[in-house]
Amino acid sequence: GLNPLSFDMSFGMLAADHSHAPRVQADILRLPIASASVDGVTCGFALRNLVDLGLFFHELSRVVKQGGRIALLDVSTPTNPIIRWGNSIYFGKIVPRIGGLLSNRAAYNYLPKSVAYLPEPSVMVQMLEEAGFEHVQHEQLSGGLTQLMHATKK
């Protein structure tokens, strides 16, 4: 069977995890895991917060066994102009107002800007290949609101 582990730098995120998996507060650029010891890695909505994606992709390559799989999900900028327009209003105006009512408006203002930090999909695919992955695929989901990359460790 599977033995999932949850990693996050933020204790608050780990405290909110209801998966019942063991939780570890750690830097995902230096995972406290032996090399070639995991069957796969999933990562949701963290890529845009990393300054050095190449370092993260190499760390994933280090910990994943040969033939193991990774799946990386994050926000994206929609390619369809109508969806992009609606998305910019939603994330630029509505989400920060709602977030400001509930908590910290500045944090919600950051969300749409954070997408701009991600390289173009072709660049991320190349970075994953250089880190030791093959069969790298990039998919736009939800009309381009999110993006999914998945690959296999060579």
Short mmCIF file of C-alpha atoms in Angstrom, two decimals:
data_model
loop_
_atom_site.label_atom_id
_atom_site.label_comp_id
_atom_site.label_asym_id
_atom_site.label_seq_id
_atom_site.Cartn_x
_atom_site.Cartn_y
_atom_site.Cartn_z
CA GLY A 1 0.00 0.00 0.00
CA LEU A 2 0.86 3.64 -0.19
CA ASN A 3 2.48 5.47 2.67
CA PRO A 4 2.04 9.17 1.85
CA LEU A 5 3.95 11.91 3.65
CA SER A 6 3.06 15.63 3.75
CA PHE A 7 5.80 18.26 3.62
CA ASP A 8 5.43 22.00 4.00
CA MET A 9 7.51 24.86 5.31
CA SER A 10 4.41 26.35 6.95
CA PHE A 11 3.27 24.80 10.21
CA GLY A 12 -0.17 26.34 9.59
CA MET A 13 -0.55 24.43 6.33
CA LEU A 14 0.50 21.19 8.02
CA ALA A 15 -1.96 21.81 10.87
CA ALA A 16 -4.75 22.24 8.30
CA ASP A 17 -3.86 18.90 6.61
CA HIS A 18 -6.65 16.41 7.27
CA SER A 19 -5.15 13.58 5.21
CA HIS A 20 -3.98 11.65 8.30
CA ALA A 21 -0.59 11.22 6.59
CA PRO A 22 2.54 11.84 8.66
CA ARG A 23 3.40 15.54 8.40
CA VAL A 24 6.87 17.04 8.29
CA GLN A 25 7.80 20.70 8.49
CA ALA A 26 10.64 20.97 5.98
CA ASP A 27 12.17 22.92 3.14
CA ILE A 28 11.08 21.24 -0.11
CA LEU A 29 14.41 22.25 -1.65
CA ARG A 30 16.16 19.99 0.90
CA LEU A 31 13.78 17.13 1.61
CA PRO A 32 14.69 14.97 4.62
CA ILE A 33 14.37 11.83 2.51
CA ALA A 34 16.97 9.34 1.29
CA SER A 35 17.91 9.43 -2.40
CA ALA A 36 15.86 7.21 -4.75
CA SER A 37 13.50 6.26 -1.92
CA VAL A 38 10.01 7.35 -3.01
CA ASP A 39 7.71 6.07 -5.75
CA GLY A 40 6.29 9.48 -6.58
CA VAL A 41 5.75 13.08 -5.61
CA THR A 42 2.77 15.37 -5.98
CA CYS A 43 3.01 19.10 -5.42
CA GLY A 44 0.07 21.48 -5.41
CA PHE A 45 0.26 25.23 -5.83
CA ALA A 46 3.82 25.70 -4.56
CA LEU A 47 5.88 26.19 -7.73
CA ARG A 48 5.05 29.89 -8.03
CA ASN A 49 6.51 30.45 -4.55
CA LEU A 50 9.93 29.02 -5.41
CA VAL A 51 12.74 31.27 -6.58
CA ASP A 52 14.80 28.39 -8.03
CA LEU A 53 12.58 25.86 -9.81
CA GLY A 54 15.61 24.04 -11.22
CA LEU A 55 16.84 23.31 -7.70
CA PHE A 56 13.41 21.91 -6.76
CA PHE A 57 13.22 19.75 -9.89
CA HIS A 58 16.70 18.33 -9.13
CA GLU A 59 15.61 17.62 -5.55
CA LEU A 60 12.58 15.73 -6.87
CA SER A 61 14.89 13.78 -9.17
CA ARG A 62 17.13 12.93 -6.21
CA VAL A 63 14.36 11.47 -4.03
CA VAL A 64 12.25 9.69 -6.67
CA LYS A 65 13.13 6.11 -7.67
CA GLN A 66 13.85 5.23 -11.30
CA GLY A 67 10.48 4.83 -13.02
CA GLY A 68 8.76 6.87 -10.29
CA ARG A 69 6.27 9.57 -11.22
CA ILE A 70 5.77 13.21 -10.35
CA ALA A 71 2.71 15.43 -10.79
CA LEU A 72 2.96 19.18 -10.26
CA LEU A 73 -0.20 21.32 -10.23
CA ASP A 74 -0.25 25.10 -10.11
CA VAL A 75 -2.13 28.15 -11.28
CA SER A 76 -1.68 29.38 -14.82
CA THR A 77 -2.49 32.31 -17.06
CA PRO A 78 -5.38 31.34 -19.35
CA THR A 79 -4.60 31.46 -23.06
CA ASN A 80 -8.22 32.15 -24.05
CA PRO A 81 -8.65 35.98 -23.99
CA ILE A 82 -12.21 35.84 -22.59
CA ILE A 83 -11.24 33.46 -19.77
CA ARG A 84 -8.08 35.52 -19.14
CA TRP A 85 -10.19 38.72 -18.88
CA GLY A 86 -12.65 37.09 -16.45
CA ASN A 87 -9.79 35.57 -14.47
CA SER A 88 -8.04 38.94 -14.12
CA ILE A 89 -11.22 40.54 -12.75
CA TYR A 90 -11.88 37.61 -10.42
CA PHE A 91 -8.33 37.37 -9.01
CA GLY A 92 -7.51 41.05 -9.35
CA LYS A 93 -10.66 42.52 -7.80
CA ILE A 94 -13.04 39.96 -6.25
CA VAL A 95 -10.65 37.53 -4.51
CA PRO A 96 -8.62 40.30 -2.75
CA ARG A 97 -11.86 41.91 -1.46
CA ILE A 98 -13.23 38.65 -0.11
CA GLY A 99 -9.81 37.71 1.29
CA GLY A 100 -9.50 41.16 2.86
CA LEU A 101 -12.79 40.67 4.64
CA LEU A 102 -11.72 37.26 5.94
CA SER A 103 -8.05 37.86 6.65
CA ASN A 104 -5.06 39.59 5.07
CA ARG A 105 -5.85 41.47 1.85
CA ALA A 106 -2.15 41.78 0.92
CA ALA A 107 -1.83 37.99 0.79
CA TYR A 108 -4.73 37.79 -1.65
CA ASN A 109 -3.36 40.64 -3.77
CA TYR A 110 -0.19 38.54 -4.12
CA LEU A 111 -1.97 35.51 -5.61
CA PRO A 112 -2.53 36.75 -9.20
CA LYS A 113 0.92 38.36 -9.30
CA SER A 114 2.57 35.10 -8.21
CA VAL A 115 1.63 33.37 -11.49
CA ALA A 116 3.92 35.78 -13.34
CA TYR A 117 6.94 34.21 -11.60
CA LEU A 118 6.49 30.89 -13.40
CA PRO A 119 8.48 30.36 -16.61
CA GLU A 120 6.76 29.43 -19.85
CA PRO A 121 5.58 25.79 -19.96
CA SER A 122 8.22 24.81 -22.54
CA VAL A 123 10.95 26.12 -20.23
CA MET A 124 9.61 24.15 -17.24
CA VAL A 125 9.38 20.99 -19.38
CA GLN A 126 13.03 21.47 -20.44
CA MET A 127 14.07 22.06 -16.81
CA LEU A 128 12.41 18.79 -15.76
CA GLU A 129 14.15 16.92 -18.58
CA GLU A 130 17.50 18.42 -17.54
CA ALA A 131 16.82 17.32 -13.96
CA GLY A 132 16.49 13.67 -15.04
CA PHE A 133 12.82 13.17 -16.01
CA GLU A 134 11.37 11.77 -19.21
CA HIS A 135 7.91 11.63 -20.79
CA VAL A 136 7.40 15.14 -19.42
CA GLN A 137 3.95 16.47 -20.25
CA HIS A 138 2.36 19.85 -19.64
CA GLU A 139 -1.42 20.29 -19.68
CA GLN A 140 -3.59 23.36 -19.32
CA LEU A 141 -6.68 22.55 -17.21
CA SER A 142 -9.89 24.43 -16.44
CA GLY A 143 -9.60 26.61 -19.53
CA GLY A 144 -6.02 27.47 -18.64
CA LEU A 145 -6.70 28.51 -15.05
CA THR A 146 -4.42 25.73 -13.82
CA GLN A 147 -1.54 23.75 -15.27
CA LEU A 148 -0.39 20.21 -14.62
CA MET A 149 3.03 18.79 -15.38
CA HIS A 150 3.78 15.11 -14.98
CA ALA A 151 6.83 13.05 -15.74
CA THR A 152 8.70 9.81 -15.08
CA LYS A 153 12.14 9.55 -13.45
CA LYS A 154 14.75 8.14 -15.85
#
